[in-house]
Tab-separated table of C-alpha atoms in Angstrom:
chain	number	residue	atom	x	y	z
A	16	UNK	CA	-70.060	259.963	-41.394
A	17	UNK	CA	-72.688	258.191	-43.725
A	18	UNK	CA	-74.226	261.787	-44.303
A	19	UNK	CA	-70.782	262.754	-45.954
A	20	UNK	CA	-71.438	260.800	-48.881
A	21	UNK	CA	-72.863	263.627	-51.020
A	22	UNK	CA	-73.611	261.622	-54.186
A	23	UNK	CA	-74.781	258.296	-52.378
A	24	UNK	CA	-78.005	256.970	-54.900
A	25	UNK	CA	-78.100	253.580	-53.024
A	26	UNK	CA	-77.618	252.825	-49.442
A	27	UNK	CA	-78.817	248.791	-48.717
A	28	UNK	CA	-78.066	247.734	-45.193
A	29	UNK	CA	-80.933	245.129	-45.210
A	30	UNK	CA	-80.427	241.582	-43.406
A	31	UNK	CA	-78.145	242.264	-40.881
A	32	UNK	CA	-77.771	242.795	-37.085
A	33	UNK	CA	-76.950	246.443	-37.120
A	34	UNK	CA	-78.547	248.183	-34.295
A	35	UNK	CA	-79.150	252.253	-32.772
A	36	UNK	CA	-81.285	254.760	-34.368
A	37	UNK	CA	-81.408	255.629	-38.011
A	38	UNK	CA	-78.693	258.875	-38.492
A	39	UNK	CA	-80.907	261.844	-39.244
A	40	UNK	CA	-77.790	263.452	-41.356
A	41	UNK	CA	-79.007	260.869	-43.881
A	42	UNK	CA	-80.428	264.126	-45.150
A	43	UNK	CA	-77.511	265.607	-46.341
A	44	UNK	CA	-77.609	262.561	-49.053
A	45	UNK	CA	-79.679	264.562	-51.329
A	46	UNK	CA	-78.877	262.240	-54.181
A	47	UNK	CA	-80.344	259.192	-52.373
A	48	UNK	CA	-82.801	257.339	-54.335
A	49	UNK	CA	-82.795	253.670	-52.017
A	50	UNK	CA	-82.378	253.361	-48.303
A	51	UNK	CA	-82.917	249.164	-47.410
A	52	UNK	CA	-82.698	249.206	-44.044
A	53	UNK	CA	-85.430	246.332	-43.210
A	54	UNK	CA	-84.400	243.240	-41.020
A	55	UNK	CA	-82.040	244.812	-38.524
A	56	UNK	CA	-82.253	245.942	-34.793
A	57	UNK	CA	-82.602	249.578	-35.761
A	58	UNK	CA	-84.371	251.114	-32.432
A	59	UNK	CA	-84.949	255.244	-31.845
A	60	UNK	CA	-87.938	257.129	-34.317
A	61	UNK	CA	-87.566	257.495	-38.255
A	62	UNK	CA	-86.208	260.341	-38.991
A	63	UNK	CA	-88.057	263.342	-39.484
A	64	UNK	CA	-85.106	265.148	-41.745
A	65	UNK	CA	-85.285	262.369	-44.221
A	66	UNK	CA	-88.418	264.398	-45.612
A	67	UNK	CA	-85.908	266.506	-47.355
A	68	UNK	CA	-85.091	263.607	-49.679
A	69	UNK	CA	-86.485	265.058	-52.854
A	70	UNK	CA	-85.184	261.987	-55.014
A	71	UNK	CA	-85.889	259.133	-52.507
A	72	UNK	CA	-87.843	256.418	-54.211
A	73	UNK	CA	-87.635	253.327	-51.822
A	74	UNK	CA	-87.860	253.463	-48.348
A	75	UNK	CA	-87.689	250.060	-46.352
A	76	UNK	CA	-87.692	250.121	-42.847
A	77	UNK	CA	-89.495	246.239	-42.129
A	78	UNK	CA	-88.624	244.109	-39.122
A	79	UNK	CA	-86.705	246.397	-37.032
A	80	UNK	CA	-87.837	248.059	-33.528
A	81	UNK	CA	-88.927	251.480	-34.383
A	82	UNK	CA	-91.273	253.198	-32.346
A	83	UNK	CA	-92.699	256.789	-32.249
A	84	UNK	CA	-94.864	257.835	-35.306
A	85	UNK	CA	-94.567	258.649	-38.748
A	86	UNK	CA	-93.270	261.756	-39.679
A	87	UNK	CA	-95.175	264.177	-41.519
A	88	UNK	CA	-92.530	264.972	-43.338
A	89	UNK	CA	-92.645	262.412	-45.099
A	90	UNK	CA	-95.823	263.541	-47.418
A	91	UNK	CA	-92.453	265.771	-49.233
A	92	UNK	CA	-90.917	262.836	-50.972
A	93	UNK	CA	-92.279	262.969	-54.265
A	94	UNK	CA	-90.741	260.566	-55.926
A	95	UNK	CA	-90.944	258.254	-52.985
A	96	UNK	CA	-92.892	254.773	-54.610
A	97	UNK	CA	-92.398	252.186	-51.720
A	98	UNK	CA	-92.911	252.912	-47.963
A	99	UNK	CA	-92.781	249.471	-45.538
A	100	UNK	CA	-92.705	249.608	-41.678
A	101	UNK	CA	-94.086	246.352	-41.486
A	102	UNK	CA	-93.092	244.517	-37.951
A	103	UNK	CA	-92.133	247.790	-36.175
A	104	UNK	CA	-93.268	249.321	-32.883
A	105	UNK	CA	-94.987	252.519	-34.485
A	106	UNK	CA	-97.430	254.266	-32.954
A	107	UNK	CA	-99.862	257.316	-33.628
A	108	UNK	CA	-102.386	258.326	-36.911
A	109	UNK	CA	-100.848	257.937	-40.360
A	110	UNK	CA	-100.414	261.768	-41.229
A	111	UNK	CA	-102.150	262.968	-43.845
A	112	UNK	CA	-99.199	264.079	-45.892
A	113	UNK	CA	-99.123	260.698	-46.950
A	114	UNK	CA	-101.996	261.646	-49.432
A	115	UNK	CA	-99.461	264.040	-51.063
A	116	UNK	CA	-97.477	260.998	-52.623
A	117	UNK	CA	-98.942	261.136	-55.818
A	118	UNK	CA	-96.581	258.257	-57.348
A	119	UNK	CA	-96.598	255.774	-54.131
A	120	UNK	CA	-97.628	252.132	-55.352
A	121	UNK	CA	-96.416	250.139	-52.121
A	122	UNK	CA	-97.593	251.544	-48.488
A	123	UNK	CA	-97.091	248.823	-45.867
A	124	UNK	CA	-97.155	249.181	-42.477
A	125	UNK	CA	-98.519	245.544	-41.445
A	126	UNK	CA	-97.951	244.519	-37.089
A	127	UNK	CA	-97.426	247.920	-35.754
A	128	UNK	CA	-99.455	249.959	-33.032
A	129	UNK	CA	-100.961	252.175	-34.968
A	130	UNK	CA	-104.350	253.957	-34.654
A	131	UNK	CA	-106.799	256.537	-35.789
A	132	UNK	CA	-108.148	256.446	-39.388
A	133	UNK	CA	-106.578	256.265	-42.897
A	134	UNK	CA	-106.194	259.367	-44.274
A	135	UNK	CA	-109.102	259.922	-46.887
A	136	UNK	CA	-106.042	261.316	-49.368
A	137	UNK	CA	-104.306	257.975	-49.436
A	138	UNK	CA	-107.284	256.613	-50.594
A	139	UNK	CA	-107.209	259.511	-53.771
A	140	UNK	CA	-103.578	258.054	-54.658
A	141	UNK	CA	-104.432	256.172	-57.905
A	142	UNK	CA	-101.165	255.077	-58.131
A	143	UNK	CA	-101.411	252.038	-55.373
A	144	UNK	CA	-101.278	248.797	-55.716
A	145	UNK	CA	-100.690	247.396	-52.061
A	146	UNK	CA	-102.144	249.392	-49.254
A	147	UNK	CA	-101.415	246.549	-45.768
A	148	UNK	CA	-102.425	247.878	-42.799
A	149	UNK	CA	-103.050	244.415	-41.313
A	150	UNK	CA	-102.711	243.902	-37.342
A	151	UNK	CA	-102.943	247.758	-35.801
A	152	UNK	CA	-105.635	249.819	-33.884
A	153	UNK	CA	-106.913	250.998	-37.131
A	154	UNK	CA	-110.845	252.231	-37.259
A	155	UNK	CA	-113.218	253.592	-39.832
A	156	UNK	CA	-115.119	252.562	-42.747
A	157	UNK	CA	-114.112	251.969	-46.357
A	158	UNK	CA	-114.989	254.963	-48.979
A	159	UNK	CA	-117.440	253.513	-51.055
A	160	UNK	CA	-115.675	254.914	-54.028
A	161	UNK	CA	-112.627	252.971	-53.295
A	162	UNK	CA	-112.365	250.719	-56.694
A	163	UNK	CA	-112.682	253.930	-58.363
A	164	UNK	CA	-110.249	256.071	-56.712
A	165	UNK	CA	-108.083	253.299	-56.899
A	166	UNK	CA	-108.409	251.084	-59.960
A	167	UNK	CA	-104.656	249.423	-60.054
A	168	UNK	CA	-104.874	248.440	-56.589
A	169	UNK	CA	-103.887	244.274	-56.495
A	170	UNK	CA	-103.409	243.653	-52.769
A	171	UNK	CA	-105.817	245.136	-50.109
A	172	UNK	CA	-105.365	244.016	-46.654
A	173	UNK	CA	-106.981	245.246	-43.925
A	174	UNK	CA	-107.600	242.694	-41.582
A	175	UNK	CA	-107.182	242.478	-37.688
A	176	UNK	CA	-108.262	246.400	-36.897
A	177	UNK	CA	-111.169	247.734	-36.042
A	178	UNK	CA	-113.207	248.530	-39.561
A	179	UNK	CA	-116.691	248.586	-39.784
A	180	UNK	CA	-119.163	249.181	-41.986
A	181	UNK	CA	-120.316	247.523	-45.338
A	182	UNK	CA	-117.816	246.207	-47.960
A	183	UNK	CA	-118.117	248.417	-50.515
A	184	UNK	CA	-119.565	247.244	-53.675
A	185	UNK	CA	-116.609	249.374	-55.813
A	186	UNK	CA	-114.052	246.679	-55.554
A	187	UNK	CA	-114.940	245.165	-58.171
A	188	UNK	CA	-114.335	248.209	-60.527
A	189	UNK	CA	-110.218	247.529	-59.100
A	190	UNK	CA	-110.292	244.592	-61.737
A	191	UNK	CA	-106.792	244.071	-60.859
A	192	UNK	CA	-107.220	242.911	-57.558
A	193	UNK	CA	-105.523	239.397	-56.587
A	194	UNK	CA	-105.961	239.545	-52.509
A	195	UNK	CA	-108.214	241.045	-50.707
A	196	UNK	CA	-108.076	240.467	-46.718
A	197	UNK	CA	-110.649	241.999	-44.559
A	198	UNK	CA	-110.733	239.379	-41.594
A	199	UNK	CA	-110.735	240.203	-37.977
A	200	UNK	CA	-113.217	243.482	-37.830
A	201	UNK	CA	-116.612	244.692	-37.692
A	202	UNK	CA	-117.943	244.591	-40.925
A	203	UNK	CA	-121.017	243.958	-41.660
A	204	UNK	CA	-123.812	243.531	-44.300
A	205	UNK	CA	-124.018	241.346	-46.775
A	206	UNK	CA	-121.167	240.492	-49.153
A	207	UNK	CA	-121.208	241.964	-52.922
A	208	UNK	CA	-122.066	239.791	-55.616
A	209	UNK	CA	-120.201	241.037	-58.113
A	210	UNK	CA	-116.941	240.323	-57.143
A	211	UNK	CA	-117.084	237.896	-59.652
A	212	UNK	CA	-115.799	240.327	-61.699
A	213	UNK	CA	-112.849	240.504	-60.038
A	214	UNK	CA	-111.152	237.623	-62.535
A	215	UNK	CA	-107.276	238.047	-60.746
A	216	UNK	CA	-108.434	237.271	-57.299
A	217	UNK	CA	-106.666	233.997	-55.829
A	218	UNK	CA	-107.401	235.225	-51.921
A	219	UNK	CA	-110.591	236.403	-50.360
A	220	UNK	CA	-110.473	236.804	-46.393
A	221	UNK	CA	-113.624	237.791	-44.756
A	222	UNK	CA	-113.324	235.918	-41.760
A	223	UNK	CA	-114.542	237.008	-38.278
A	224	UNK	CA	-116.231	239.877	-39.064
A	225	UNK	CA	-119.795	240.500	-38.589
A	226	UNK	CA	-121.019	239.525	-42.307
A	227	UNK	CA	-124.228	237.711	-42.870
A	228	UNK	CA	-127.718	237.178	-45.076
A	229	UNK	CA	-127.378	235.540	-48.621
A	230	UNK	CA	-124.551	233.466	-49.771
A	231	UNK	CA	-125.447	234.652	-53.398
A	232	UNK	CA	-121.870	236.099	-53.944
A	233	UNK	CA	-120.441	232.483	-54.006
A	234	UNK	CA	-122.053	231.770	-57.184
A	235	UNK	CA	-120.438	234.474	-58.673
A	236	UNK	CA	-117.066	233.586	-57.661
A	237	UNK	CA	-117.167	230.939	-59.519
A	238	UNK	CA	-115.318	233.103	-62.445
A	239	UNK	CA	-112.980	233.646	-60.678
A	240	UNK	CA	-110.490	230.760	-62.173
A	241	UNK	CA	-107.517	232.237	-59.800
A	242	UNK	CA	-108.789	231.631	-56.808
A	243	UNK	CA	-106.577	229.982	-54.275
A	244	UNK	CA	-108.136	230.826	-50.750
A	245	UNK	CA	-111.810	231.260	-49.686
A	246	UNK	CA	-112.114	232.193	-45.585
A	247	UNK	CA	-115.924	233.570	-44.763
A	248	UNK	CA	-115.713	231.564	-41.336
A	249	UNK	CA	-116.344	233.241	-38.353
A	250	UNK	CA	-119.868	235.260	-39.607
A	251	UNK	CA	-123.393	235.167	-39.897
A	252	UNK	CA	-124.405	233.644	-42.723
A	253	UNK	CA	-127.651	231.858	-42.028
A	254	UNK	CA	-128.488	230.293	-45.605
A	255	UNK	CA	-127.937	226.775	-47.310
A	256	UNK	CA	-124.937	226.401	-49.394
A	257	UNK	CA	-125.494	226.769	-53.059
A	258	UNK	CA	-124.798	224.106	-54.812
A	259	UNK	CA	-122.600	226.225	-57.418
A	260	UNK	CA	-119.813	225.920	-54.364
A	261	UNK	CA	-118.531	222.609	-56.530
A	262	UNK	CA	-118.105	224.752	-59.397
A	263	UNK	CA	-115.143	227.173	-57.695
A	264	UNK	CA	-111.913	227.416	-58.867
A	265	UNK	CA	-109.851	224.159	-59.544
A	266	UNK	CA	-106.982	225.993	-58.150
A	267	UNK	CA	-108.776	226.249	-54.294
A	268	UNK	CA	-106.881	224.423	-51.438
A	269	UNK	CA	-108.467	226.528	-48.819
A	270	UNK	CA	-111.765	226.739	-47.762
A	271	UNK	CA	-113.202	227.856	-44.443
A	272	UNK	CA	-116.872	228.215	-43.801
């Protein structure tokens, strides 16, 4: 009876216990701007008919047990800002309507079963500032252009999928970045040295990947006077320290080499 509610902006069911599928007549709330439905027992797919929701702006779906994919649909909700899945039991590619959300800034979908490749629209939304995708069956490599098609991106995190490739030298054109995490794949190369630049950044992950050579970027993170966490354990590095690693930020407490 939900979908009765004709001029329902806001519906927030968020930390509860409420359990069954998501109603699809959710739909018929064409005046819906929030639906908060993270941290229940929600099982059943997300609904396909809430791509009809021309006004939706945040949907939150975290820490529930949804499976099946993501609709398609979904690429209609242009004014949609925030989409999290986080903690679900999705499976499938990430459709490529999700490119078509030219105003998205938050795209989680963190400990789900998903696979495939990232759509190389999402990557074109300049909008973003999170993209997590960490701990799926994701695999591809990073567009090299990606801190330019995506210069107010703050939180990238990647890590424990199947990525390869180099890490692309453009990040450091996102000058807004604060986290990047990239542990837990196949990339490779060595790491840019000009992520110094990146003058936000408090965590770098690199960890178990397949990184080696020179060290040489370490020297030029030290101006970055943010950082918090340093992780390039797990890798191939196969140089002597430089001694500039005393002069990182004041503000480290984690270090893993």
């Amino acid at each position: 009876e939900v979908g009765n509610l004709f001029q329902l902006q806001e519906l927030r069911l968020n930390n509860n216990t409420l359990e069954g599928e998501i109603p699809s007549n959710l739909s018929k709330c064409s005046n819906l701007r929030f639906i908060h439905l993270h941290v229940n027992n929600f099982t059943g797919k997300i609904p396909m008919e809430l791509g009809s929701l021309m006004k939706l702006e945040e949907l939150q779906l975290l820490k529930n047990n949804l499976a099946g994919g993501i609709p398609p649909s979904l690429g209609n909700l242009s004014s949609l800002k925030s989409f999290t899945a986080e903690y679900n039991n999705l499976v499938g590619n990430i459709p490529d309507t999700i490119g078509q959300l030219k105003g998205l800034v938050l795209f989680a979908i963190t400990e789900n079963k998903l696979s495939g490749t990232i759509p190389s629209s999402l990557y074109n939304v300049s909008s973003l500032q999170l993209i997590a995708v960490t701990s799926n069956q994701l695999n591809d490599t990073l567009p090299a252009n990606i801190g330019l098609t995506l210069p107010n991106l703050q939180h990238l995190l990647f890590g424990g999928n199947m990525f390869y490739g180099p890490v692309p030298t453009s990040l450091c054109n996102a000058t807004q970045l604060q986290r990047i995490g990239l542990s837990e794949n196949n990339f490779l190369g060595s790491v840019p040295t000009n992520l110094g630049n990146l003058l936000d950044l408090s965590g770098l992950n690199l960890g178990s990947n397949h990184l080696g050579k020179s060290l040489h970027f370490l020297t030029s993170l030290t101006n970055c006077s943010k950082l918090k966490t340093l992780d390039i354990s797990g890798n191939y590095f196969a140089s002597v320290l430089p001694t500039s690693i005393s002069n990182l930020s004041t503000q480290l407490t984690e270090l893993y080499i």
